[in-house]
Coordinates of N, CA and C and ligand atoms in Angstrom, one line a residue:
X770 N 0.8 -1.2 0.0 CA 0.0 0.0 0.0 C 0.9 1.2 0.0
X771 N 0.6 2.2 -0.9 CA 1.2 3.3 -0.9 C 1.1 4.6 0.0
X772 N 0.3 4.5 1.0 CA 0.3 5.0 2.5 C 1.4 4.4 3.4
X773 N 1.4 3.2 3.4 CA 2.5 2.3 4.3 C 3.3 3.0 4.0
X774 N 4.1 3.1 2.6 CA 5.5 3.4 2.3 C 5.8 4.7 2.8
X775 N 4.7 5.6 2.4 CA 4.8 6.6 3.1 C 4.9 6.8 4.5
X776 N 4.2 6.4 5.5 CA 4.7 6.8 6.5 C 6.0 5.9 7.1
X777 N 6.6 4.8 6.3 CA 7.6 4.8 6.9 C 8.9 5.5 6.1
X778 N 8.4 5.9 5.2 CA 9.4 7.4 4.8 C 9.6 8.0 5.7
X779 N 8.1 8.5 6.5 CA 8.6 9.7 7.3 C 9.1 9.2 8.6
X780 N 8.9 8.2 8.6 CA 9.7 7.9 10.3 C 10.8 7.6 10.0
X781 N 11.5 7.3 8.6 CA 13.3 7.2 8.9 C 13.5 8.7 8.6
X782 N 12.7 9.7 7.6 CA 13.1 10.7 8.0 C 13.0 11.8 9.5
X783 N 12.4 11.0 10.5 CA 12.3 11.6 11.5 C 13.3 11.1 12.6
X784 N 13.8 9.9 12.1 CA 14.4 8.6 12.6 C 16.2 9.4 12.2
X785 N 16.0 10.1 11.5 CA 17.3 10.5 10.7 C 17.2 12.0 11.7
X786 N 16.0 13.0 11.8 CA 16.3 14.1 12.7 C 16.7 14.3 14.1
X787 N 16.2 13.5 14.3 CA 16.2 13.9 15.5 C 16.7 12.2 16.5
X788 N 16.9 12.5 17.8 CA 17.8 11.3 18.5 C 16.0 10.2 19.1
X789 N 16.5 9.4 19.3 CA 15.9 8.4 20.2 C 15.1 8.4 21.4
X790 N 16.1 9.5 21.9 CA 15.7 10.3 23.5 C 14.7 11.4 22.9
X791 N 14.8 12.3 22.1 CA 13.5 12.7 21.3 C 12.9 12.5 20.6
X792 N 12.4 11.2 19.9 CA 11.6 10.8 19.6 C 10.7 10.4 20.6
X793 N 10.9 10.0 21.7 CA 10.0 9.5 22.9 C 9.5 10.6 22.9
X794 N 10.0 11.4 23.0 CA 8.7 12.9 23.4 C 7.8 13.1 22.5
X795 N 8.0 12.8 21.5 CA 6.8 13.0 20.6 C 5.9 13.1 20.3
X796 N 4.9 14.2 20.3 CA 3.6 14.0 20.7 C 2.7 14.2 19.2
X797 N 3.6 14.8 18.4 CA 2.7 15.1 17.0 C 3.2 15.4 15.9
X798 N 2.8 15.1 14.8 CA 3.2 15.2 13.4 C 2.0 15.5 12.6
X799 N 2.9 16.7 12.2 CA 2.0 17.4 11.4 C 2.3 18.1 10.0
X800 N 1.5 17.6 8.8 CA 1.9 16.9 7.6 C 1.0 18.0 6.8
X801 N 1.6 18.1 5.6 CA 1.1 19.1 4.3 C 1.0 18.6 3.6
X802 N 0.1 18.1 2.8 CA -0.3 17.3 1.5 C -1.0 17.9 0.4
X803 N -0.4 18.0 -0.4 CA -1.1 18.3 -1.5 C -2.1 18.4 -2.1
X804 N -3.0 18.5 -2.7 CA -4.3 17.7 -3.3 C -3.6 16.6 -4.9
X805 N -3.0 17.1 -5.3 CA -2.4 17.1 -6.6 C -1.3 15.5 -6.3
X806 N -0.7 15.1 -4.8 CA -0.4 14.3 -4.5 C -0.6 12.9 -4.4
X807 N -2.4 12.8 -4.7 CA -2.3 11.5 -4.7 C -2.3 10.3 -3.1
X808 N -2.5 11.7 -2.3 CA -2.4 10.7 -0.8 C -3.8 11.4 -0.5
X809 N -4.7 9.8 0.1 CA -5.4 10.1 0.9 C -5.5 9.8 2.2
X810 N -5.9 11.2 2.7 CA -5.6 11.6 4.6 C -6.3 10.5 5.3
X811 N -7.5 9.6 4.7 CA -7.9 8.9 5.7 C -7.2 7.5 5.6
X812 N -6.6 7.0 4.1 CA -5.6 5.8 4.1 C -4.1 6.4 4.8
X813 N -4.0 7.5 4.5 CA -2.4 7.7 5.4 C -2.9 7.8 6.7
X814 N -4.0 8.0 7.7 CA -4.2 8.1 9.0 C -4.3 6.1 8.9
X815 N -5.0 5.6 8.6 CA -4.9 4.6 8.7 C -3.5 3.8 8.8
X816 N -2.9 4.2 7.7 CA -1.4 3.3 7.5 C -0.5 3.8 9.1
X817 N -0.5 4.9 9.0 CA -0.1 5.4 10.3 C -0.4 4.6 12.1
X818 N -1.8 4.2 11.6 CA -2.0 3.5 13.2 C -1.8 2.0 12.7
X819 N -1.7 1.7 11.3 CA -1.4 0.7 11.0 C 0.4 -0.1 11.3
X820 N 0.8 1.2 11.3 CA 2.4 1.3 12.1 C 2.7 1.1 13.2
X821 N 2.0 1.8 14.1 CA 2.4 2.5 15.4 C 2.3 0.7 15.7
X822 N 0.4 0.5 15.7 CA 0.1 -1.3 15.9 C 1.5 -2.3 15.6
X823 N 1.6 -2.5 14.4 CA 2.4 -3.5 13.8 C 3.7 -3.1 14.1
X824 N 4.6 -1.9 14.3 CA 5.6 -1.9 14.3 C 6.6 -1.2 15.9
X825 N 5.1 -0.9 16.5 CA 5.4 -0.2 18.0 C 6.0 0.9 18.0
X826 N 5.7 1.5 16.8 CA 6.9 3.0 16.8 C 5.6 4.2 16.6
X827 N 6.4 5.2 17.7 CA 5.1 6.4 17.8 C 3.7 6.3 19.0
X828 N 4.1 5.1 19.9 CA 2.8 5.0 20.7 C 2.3 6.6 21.1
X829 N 1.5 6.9 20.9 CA 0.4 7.9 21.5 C 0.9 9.6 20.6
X830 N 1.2 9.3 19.4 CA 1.5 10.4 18.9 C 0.8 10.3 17.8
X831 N 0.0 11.4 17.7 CA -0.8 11.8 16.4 C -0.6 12.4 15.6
X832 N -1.4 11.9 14.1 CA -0.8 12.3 12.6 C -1.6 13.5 12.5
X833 N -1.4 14.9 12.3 CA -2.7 15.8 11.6 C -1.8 15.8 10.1
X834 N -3.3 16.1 9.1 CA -3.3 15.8 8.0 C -3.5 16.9 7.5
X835 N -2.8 18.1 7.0 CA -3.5 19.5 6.3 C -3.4 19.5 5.0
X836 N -4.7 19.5 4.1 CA -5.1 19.4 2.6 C -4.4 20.7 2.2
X837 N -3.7 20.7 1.4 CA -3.2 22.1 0.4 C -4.2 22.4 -0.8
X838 N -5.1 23.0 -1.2 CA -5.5 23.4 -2.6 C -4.3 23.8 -3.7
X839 N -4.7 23.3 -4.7 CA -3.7 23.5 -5.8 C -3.9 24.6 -6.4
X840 N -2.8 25.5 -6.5 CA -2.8 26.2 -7.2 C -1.8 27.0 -8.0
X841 N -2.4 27.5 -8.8 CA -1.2 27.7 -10.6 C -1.1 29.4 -10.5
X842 N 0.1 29.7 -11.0 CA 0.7 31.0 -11.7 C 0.1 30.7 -13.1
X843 N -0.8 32.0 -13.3 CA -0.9 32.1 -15.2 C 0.6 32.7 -15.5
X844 N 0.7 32.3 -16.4 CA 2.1 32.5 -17.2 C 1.7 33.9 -18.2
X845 N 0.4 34.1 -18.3 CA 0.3 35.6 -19.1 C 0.0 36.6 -18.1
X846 N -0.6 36.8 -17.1 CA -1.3 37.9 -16.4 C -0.2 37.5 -15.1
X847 N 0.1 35.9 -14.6 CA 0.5 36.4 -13.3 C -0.1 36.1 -12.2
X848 N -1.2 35.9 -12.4 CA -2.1 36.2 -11.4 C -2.5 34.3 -11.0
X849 N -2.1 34.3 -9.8 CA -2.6 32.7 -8.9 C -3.8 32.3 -8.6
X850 N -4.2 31.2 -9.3 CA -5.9 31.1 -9.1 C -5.9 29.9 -8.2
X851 N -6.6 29.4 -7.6 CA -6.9 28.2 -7.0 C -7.4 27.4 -7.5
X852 N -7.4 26.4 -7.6 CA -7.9 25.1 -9.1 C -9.2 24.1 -8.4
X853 N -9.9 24.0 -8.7 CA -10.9 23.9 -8.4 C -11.4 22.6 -9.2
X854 N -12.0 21.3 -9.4 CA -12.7 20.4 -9.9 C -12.0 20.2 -11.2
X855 N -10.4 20.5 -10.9 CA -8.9 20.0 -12.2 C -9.4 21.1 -13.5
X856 N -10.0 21.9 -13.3 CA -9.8 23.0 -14.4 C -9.0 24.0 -14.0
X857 N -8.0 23.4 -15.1 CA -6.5 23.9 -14.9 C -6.8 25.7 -16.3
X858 N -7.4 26.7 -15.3 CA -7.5 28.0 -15.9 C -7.2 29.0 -14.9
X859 N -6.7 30.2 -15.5 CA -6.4 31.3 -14.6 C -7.8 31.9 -14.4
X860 N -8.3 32.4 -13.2 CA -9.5 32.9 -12.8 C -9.3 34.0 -13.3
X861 N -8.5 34.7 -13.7 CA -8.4 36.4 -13.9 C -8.9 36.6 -15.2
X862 N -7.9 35.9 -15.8 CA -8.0 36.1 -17.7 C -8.2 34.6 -18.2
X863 N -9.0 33.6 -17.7 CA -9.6 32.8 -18.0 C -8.7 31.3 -18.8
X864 N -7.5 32.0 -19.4 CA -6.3 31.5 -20.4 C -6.3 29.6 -19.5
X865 N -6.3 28.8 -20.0 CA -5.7 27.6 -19.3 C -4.4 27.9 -19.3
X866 N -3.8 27.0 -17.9 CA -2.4 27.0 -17.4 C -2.3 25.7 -16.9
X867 N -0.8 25.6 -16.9 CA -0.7 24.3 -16.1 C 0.5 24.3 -15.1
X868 N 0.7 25.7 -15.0 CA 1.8 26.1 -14.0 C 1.5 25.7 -12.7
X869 N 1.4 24.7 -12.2 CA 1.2 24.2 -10.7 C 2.1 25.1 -9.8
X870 N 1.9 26.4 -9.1 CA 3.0 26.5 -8.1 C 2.8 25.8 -6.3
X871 N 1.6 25.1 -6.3 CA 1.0 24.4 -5.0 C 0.3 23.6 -5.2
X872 N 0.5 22.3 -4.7 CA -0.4 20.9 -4.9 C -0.1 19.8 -4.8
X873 N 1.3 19.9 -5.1 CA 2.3 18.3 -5.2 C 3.0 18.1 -4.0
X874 N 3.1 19.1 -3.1 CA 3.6 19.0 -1.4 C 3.7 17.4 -0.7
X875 N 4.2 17.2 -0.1 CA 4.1 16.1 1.0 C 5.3 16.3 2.0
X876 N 4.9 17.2 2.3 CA 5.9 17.2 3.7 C 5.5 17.5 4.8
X877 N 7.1 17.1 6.0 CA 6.2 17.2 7.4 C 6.4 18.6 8.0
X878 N 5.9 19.5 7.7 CA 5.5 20.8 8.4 C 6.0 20.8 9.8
X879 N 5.4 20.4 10.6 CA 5.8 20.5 12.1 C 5.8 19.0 12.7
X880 N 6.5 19.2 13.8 CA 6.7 18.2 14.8 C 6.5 18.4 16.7
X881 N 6.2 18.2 17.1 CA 5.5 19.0 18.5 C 6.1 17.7 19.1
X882 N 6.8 17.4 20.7 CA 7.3 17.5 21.7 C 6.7 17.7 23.2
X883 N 6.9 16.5 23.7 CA 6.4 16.9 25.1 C 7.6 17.5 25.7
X884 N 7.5 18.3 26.8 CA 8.6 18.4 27.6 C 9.3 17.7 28.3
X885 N 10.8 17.6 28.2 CA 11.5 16.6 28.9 C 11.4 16.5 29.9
X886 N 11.7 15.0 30.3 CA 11.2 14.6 32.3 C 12.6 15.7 32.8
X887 N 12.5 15.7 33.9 CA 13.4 16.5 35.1 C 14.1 15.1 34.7
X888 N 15.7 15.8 34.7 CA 16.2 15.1 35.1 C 17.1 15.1 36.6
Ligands
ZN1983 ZN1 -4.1 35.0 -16.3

């Protein structure tokens, strides 16, 4: 499943930032997804508890999912329209474009931390 791979992308990439002793603190992941990506938030929430289960990594830390709307630079006016039901047109001067400058995203935005025990 192409959720699975995903999120264990992002746990070696998280697995790669940060130490061991901070990953325990971890209390949240918080992810930017494109529309234009091809991932959906309810199979990547799933693959995600389908990890934590099967692989014991992340107990009690949750995935937020934030949808990006796609949207394009016209290449004649300039002007950024929001794309709406894949009609790939500039709202201004109506011209079709296919200049995506937001939509293909998948990255992890934030990561949130409990505070460390006293030591
Ligand atoms: Zn335009």
């Amino acid at each position: 499943m192409h959720e699975v791979s995903l999120v264990r992308s992002i746990a070696a990439t998280l697995e790669e930032a940060f130490s061991a002793e901070e990953l325990m603190r971890l209390t949240n992941i918080k992810l930017r997804v494109g529309l234009l990506s091809n991932v959906e938030p309810v199979l990547l929430q799933n693959a995600f508890g389908a990890v934590q289960e099967g692989e014991g990594k992340f107990a009690g830390v949750t995935l937020a999912v934030e949808l990006l709307p796609i949207l394009v630079e016209c290449e004649i006016c300039g002007h950024r329209s929001q794309i709406d039901n894949y009609k790939f047109a500039c709202a201004h001067c109506s011209r079709p474009t296919s200049n995506v400058v937001q939509g293909n995203e998948l990255l992890i935005h934030q990561v949130e931390f409990s505070d460390p025990l006293p030591t």
